[in-house]
Short mmCIF file of C-alpha atoms in Angstrom, two decimals:
data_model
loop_
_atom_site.label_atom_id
_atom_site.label_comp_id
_atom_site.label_asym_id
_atom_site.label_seq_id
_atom_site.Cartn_x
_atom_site.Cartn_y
_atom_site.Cartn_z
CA UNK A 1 0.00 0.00 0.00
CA UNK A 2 1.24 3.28 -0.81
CA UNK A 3 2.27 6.06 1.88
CA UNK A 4 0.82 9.61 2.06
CA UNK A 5 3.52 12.27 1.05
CA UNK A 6 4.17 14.54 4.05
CA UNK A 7 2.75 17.88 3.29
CA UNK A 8 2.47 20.93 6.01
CA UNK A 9 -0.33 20.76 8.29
CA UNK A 10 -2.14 24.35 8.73
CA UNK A 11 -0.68 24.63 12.40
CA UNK A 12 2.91 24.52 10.74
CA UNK A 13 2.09 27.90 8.66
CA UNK A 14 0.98 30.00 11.08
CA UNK A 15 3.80 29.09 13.70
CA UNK A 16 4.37 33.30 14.94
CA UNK A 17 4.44 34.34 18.19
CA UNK A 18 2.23 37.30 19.62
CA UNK A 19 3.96 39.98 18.06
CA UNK A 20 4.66 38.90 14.80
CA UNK A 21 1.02 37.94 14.39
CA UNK A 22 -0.02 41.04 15.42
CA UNK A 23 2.50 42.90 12.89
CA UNK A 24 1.09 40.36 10.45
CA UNK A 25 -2.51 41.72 11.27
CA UNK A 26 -2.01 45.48 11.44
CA UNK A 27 -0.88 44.53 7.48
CA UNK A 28 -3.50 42.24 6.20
CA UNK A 29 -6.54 44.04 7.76
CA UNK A 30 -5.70 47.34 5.95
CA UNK A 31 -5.28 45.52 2.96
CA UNK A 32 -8.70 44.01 3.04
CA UNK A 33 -10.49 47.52 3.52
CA UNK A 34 -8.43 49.20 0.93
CA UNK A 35 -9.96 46.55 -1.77
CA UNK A 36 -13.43 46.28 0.35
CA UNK A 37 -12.67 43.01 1.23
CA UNK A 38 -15.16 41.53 4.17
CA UNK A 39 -12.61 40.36 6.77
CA UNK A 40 -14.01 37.00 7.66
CA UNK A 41 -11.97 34.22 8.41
CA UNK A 42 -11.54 32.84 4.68
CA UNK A 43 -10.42 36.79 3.74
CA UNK A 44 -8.30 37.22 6.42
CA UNK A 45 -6.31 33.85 6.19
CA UNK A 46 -5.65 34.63 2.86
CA UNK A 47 -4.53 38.03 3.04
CA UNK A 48 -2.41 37.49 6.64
CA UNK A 49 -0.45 34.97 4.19
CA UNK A 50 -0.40 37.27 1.74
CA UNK A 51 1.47 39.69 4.46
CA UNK A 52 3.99 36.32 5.38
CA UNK A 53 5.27 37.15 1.75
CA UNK A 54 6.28 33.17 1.83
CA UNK A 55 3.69 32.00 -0.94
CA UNK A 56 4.64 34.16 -4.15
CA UNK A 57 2.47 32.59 -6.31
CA UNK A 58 -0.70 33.34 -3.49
CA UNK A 59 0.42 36.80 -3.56
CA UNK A 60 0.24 37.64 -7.24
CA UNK A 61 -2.92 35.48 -7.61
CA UNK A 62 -4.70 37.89 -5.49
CA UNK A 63 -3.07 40.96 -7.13
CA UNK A 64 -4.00 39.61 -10.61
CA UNK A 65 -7.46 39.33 -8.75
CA UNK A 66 -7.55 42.48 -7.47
CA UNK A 67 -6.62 43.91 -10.43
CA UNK A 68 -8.95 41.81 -12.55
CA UNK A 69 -12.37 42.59 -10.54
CA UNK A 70 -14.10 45.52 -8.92
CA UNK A 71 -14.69 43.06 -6.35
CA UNK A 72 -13.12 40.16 -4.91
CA UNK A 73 -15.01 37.21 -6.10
CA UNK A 74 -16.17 35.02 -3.19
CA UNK A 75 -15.47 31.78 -5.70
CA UNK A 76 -11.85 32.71 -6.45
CA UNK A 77 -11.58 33.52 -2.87
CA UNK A 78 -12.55 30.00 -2.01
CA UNK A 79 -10.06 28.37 -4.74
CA UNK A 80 -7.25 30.27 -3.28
CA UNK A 81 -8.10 29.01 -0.05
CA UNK A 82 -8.23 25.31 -1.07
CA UNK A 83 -4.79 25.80 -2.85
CA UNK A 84 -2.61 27.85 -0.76
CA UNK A 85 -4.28 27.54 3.07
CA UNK A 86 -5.88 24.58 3.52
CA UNK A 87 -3.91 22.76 0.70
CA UNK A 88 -2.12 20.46 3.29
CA UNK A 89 -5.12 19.07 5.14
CA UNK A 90 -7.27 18.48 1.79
CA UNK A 91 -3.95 16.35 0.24
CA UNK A 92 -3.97 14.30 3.86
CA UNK A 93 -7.14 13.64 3.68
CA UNK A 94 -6.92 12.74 -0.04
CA UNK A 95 -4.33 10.33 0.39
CA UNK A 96 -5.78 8.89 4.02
CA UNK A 97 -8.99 7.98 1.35
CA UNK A 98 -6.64 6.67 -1.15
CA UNK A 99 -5.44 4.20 1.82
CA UNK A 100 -8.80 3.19 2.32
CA UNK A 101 -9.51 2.12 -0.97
CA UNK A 102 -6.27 0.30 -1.69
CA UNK A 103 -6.89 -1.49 1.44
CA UNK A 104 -10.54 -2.33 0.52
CA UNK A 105 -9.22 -3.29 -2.57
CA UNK A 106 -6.83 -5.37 -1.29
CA UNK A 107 -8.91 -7.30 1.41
CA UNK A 108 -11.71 -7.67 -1.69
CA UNK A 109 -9.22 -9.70 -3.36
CA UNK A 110 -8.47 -11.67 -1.15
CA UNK A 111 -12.04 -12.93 -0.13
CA UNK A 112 -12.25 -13.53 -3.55
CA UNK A 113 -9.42 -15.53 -3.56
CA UNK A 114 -10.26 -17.32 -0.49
CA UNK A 115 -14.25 -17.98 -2.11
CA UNK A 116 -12.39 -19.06 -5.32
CA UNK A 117 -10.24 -21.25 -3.55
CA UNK A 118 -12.82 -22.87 -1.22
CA UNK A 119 -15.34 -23.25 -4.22
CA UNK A 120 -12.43 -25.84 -5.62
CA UNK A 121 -12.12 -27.48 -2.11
CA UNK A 122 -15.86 -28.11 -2.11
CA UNK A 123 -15.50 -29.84 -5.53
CA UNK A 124 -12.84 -32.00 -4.49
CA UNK A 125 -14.65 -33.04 -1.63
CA UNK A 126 -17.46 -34.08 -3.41
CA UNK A 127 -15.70 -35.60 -5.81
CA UNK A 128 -13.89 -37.50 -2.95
CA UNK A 129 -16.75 -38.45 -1.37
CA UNK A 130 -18.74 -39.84 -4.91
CA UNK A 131 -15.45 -42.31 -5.29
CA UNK A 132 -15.37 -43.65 -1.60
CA UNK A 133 -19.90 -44.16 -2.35
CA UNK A 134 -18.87 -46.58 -5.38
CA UNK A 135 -19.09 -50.33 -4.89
CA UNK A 136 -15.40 -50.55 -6.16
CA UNK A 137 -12.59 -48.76 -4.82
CA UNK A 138 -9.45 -50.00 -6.09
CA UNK A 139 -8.16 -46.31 -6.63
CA UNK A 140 -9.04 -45.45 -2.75
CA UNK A 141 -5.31 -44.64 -1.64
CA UNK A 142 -5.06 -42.20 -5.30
CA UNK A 143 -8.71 -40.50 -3.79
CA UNK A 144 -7.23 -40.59 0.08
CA UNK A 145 -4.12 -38.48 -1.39
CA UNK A 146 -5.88 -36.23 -3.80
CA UNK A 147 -8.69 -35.44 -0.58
CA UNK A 148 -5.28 -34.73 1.65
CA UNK A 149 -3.65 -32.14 -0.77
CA UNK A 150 -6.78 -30.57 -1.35
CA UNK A 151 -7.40 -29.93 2.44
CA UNK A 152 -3.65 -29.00 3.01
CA UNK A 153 -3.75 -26.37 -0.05
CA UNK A 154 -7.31 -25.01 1.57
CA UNK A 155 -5.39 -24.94 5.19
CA UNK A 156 -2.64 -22.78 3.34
CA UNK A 157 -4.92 -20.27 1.32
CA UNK A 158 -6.78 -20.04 5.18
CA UNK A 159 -3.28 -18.95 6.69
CA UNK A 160 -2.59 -16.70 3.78
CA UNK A 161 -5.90 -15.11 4.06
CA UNK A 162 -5.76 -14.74 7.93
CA UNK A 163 -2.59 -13.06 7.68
CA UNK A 164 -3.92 -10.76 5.19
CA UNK A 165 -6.52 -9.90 7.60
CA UNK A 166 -4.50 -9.38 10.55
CA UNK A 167 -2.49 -6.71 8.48
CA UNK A 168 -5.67 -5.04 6.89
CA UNK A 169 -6.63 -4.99 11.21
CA UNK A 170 -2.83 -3.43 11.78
CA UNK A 171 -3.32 -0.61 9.02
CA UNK A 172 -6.80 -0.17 9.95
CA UNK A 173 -5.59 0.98 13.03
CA UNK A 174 -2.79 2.88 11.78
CA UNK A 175 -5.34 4.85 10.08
CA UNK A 176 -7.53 5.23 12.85
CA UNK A 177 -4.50 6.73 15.41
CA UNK A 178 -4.04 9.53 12.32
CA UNK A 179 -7.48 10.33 11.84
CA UNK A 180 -7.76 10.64 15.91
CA UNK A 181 -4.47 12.99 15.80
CA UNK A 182 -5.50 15.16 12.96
CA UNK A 183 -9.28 15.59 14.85
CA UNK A 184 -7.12 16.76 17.87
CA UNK A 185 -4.87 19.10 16.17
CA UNK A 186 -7.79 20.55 14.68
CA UNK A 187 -9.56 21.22 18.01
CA UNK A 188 -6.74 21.73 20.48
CA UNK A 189 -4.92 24.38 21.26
CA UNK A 190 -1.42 23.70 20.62
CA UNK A 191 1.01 25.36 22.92
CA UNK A 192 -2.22 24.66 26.49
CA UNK A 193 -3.58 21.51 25.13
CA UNK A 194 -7.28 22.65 25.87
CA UNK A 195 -9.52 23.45 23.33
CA UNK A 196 -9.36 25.85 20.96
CA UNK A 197 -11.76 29.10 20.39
CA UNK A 198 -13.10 27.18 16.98
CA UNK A 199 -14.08 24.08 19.29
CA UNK A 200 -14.93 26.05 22.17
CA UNK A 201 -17.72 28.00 19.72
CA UNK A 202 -18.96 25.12 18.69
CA UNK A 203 -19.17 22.57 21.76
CA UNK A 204 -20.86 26.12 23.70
CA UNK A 205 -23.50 26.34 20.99
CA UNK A 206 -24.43 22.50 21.09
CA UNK A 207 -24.62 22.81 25.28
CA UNK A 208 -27.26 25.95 24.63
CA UNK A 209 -28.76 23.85 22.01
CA UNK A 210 -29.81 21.08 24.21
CA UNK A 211 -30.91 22.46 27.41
CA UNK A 212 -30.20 25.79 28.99
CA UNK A 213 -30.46 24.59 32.83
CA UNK A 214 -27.17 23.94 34.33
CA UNK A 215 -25.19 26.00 31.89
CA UNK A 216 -22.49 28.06 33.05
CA UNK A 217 -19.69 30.24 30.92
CA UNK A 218 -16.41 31.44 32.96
CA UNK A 219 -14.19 33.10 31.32
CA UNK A 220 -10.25 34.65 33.23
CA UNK A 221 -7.68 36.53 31.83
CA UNK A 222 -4.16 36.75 32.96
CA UNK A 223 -3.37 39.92 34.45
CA UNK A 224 -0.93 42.44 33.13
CA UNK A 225 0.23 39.66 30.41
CA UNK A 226 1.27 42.26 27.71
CA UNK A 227 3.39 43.97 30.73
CA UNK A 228 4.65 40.39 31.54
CA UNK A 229 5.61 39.54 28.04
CA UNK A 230 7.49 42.72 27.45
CA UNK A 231 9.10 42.41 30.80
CA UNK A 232 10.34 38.71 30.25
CA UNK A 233 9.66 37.37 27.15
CA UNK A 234 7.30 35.75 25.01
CA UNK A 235 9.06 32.22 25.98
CA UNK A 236 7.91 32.76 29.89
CA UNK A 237 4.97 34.25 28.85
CA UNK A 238 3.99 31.24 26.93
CA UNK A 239 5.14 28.89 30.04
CA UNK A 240 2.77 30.91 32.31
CA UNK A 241 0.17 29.85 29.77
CA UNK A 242 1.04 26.37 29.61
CA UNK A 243 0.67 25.76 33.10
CA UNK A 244 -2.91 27.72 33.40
CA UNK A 245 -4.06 24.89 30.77
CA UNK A 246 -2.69 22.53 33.06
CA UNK A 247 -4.53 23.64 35.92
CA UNK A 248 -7.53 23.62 34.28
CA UNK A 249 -7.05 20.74 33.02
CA UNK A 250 -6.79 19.20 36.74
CA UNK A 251 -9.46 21.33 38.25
CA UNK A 252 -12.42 20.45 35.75
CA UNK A 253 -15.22 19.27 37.43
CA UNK A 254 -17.50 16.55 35.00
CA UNK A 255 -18.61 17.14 31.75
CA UNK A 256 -16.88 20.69 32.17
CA UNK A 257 -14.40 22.22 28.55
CA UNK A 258 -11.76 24.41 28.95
CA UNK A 259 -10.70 26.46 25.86
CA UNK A 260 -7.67 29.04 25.21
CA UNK A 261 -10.09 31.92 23.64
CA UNK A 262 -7.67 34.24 22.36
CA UNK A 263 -4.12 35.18 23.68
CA UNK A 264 -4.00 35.32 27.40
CA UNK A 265 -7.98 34.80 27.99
CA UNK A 266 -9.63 31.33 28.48
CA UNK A 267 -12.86 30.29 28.66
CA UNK A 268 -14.41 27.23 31.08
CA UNK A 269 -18.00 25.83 30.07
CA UNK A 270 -19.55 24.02 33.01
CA UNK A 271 -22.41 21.39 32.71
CA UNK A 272 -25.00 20.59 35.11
CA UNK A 273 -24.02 24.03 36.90
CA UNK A 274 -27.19 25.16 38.76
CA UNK A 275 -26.67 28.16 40.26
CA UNK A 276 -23.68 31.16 40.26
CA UNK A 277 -22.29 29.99 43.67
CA UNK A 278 -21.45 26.87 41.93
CA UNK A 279 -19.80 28.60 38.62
CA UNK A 280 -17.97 30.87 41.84
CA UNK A 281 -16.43 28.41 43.54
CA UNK A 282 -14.95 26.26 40.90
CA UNK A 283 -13.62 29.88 39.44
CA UNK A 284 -12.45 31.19 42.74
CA UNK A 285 -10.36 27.93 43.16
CA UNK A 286 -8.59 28.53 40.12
CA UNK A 287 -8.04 31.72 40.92
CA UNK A 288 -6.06 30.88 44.18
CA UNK A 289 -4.17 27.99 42.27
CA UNK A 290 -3.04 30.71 39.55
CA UNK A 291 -2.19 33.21 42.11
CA UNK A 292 -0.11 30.35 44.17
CA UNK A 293 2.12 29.27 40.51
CA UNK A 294 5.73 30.33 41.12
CA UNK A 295 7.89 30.95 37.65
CA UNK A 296 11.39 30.82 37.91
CA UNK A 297 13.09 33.20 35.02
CA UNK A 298 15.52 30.87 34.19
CA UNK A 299 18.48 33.43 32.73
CA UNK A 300 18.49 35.25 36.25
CA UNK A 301 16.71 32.65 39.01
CA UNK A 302 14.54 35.05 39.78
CA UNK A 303 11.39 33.60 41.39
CA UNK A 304 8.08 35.31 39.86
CA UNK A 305 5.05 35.34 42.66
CA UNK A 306 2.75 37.94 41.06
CA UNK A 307 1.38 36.18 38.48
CA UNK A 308 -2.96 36.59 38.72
CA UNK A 309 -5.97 36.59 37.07
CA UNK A 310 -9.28 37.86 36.34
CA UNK A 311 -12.50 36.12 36.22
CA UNK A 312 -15.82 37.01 34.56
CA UNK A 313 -18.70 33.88 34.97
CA UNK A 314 -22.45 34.22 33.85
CA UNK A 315 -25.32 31.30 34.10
CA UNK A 316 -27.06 30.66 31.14
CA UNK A 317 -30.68 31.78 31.11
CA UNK A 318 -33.74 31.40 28.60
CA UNK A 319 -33.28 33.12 25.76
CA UNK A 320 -29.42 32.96 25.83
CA UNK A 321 -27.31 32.61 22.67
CA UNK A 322 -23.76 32.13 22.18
CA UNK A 323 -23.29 36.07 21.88
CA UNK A 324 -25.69 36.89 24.43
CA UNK A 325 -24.01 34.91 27.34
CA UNK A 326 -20.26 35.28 25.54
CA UNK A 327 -20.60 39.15 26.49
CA UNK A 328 -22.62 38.83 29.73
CA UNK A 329 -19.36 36.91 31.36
CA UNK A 330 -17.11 39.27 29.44
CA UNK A 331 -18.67 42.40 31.06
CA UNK A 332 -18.41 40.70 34.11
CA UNK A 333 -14.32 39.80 33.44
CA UNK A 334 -14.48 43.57 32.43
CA UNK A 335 -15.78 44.90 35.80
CA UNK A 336 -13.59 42.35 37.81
CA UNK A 337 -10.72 44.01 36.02
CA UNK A 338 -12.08 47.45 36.93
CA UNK A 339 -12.41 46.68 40.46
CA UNK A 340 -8.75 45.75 40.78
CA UNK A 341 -8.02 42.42 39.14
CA UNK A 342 -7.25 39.07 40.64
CA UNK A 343 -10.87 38.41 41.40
CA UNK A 344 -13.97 36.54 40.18
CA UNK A 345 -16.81 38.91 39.14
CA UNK A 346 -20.30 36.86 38.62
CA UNK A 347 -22.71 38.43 35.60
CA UNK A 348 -25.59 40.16 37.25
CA UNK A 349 -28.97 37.95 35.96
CA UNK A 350 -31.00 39.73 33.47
CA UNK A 351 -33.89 41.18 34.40
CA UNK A 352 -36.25 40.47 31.30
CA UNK A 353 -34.90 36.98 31.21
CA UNK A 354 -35.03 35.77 35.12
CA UNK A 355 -38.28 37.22 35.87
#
């Protein structure tokens, strides 16, 4: 069976840090209004890599397009994306379905093979067993031998066939552990290993979907973090964010998700969450584990104990949507911030909606 070529996931394109994606931004967005380009998420991946400058052929694609249209044609803007963004993922996924096949192929060929071969065992049998029904058998040892390496060529075709079935099982697997690493690469976070915002949008829609009750949306944000980068780096920066995803990793409660939303902010959705005190004390504890993590800067030795965070947490209520409770725990992580940081802020209930 042939192997997949190894092309570059999407994760390996967009490998910048902070900074440089923010550099990369302050580029492609002007871009996009100079040309009236929406900046949704197909635009703007295009026209961030179009900033990169590392896919010349992308870049004078769009110019020619650009220069070609009075408006930028949602169909070419689609091909480009195919071919130059998500050109990786679609050839993985082409050749994972290519392994498929040959292995259908292959195991189909071999049933037939084994029917085909057990079809002519059948016929020697009953052509074994006419001769021994015959009132005469002087050719009995001839029919004994011919019964014998029909039944030892059947055992052999078995073996053959087994074997052939225990690899199909072996790549079957193989396939299964890649299409179980490319689903998480799409839907974690790379550098906190919890979800990402993509994931988190959709797994919070499907909880409001089904039932409302029990609900709960807390979202923290590191405190000071830009300070904190510029002060020591984007490398401890990114450390201090590795081990927030590890603690809420440890501290979920059942049926909870933890996602990285967007630079230093994360989100927490909690199931079967009844009432604010609940949502309060799960966000409180995390908010004394973060303020107990100790950092060493590893160039100096210096111990870092100031490291905090600010939490914003809103119930879900009747009537919610993903936007509607998104900003009700983000005004609340907005007050909490306003009130001095390093503390959890609960979303005051609405009025219209809990009366």
């Amino acid at each position: 069976m042939s192997q997949p070529s190894k092309t570059p996931s999407i994760l390996s394109l967009y490998p910048e840090e902070s900074r440089e994606a923010a550099d990369l931004l302050k580029q492609a967005v002007p871009l996009m209004m100079r040309h009236n380009i929406p900046p949704n998420p197909m635009h703007y991946a295009l026209w961030y890599t179009y900033s990169k400058g590392l896919e010349p052929e992308l870049n004078r694609r769009l110019d020619k397009a650009i220069k070609d249209f009075d408006s930028f044609p949602p169909e070419t803007a689609a091909k480009l994306f195919r071919d130059y963004i998500i050109r990786g993922e679609l050839e993985e996924a082409r050749a994972g379905q290519q392994q498929v096949i040959e292995l259908v192929d292959d195991i189909e060929g071999d049933v037939s093979h084994s029917v085909v071969s057990s079809q002519a065992y059948q016929a020697s049998l009953i052509q074994g067993l006419n001769a021994l029904h015959e009132p005469l058998i002087d050719d009995l040892p001839n029919v004994l031998n011919e019964l014998q390496q029909s039944t030892q060529l059947m055992q052999d075709q078995q073996e053959k066939f087994l074997y052939r079935l225990r690899s199909a099982q072996e790549e079957i697997q193989h396939l299964r552990g890649q299409l179980e690493r490319a689903h998480i690469a799409a839907t974690l976070d790379s550098l906190t290993n919890v979800f990402n915002r993509h994931a988190f949008t959709r797994l919070l829609e499907q909880a409001l979907s089904v039932d409302h009750q029990g609900v709960a949306l807390v979202m923290l944000d590191i405190d000071h973090f830009k300070q904190f980068n510029d002060q020591y780096g984007h490398p401890l920066g990114d450390r201090v964010l590795q081990h927030v995803g590890q603690l809420l990793r440890e501290l979920l409660p059942p049926r909870a998700m933890a996602a990285r939303y967007g630079g230093e902010e994360f989100c927490v959705i909690l199931r079967d969450c009844l009432d604010l005190e609940t949502a309060f004390a799960f966000a409180e504890q995390m908010r004394l584990k973060i303020q107990a993590l100790r950092v060493k800067v590893r160039r100096t030795d210096q111990i870092l104990d100031t490291i905090t965070a600010s939490f914003g947490l809103a119930l879900a209520e009747t009537g919610d949507n993903l936007e509607s409770l998104l900003t009700r725990a983000d005004d609340a992580l907005y007050q909490a911030k306003r009130n001095g940081r390093n503390q959890v802020h609960p979303a005051t209930p609405t009025p219209a909606l809990s009366a």
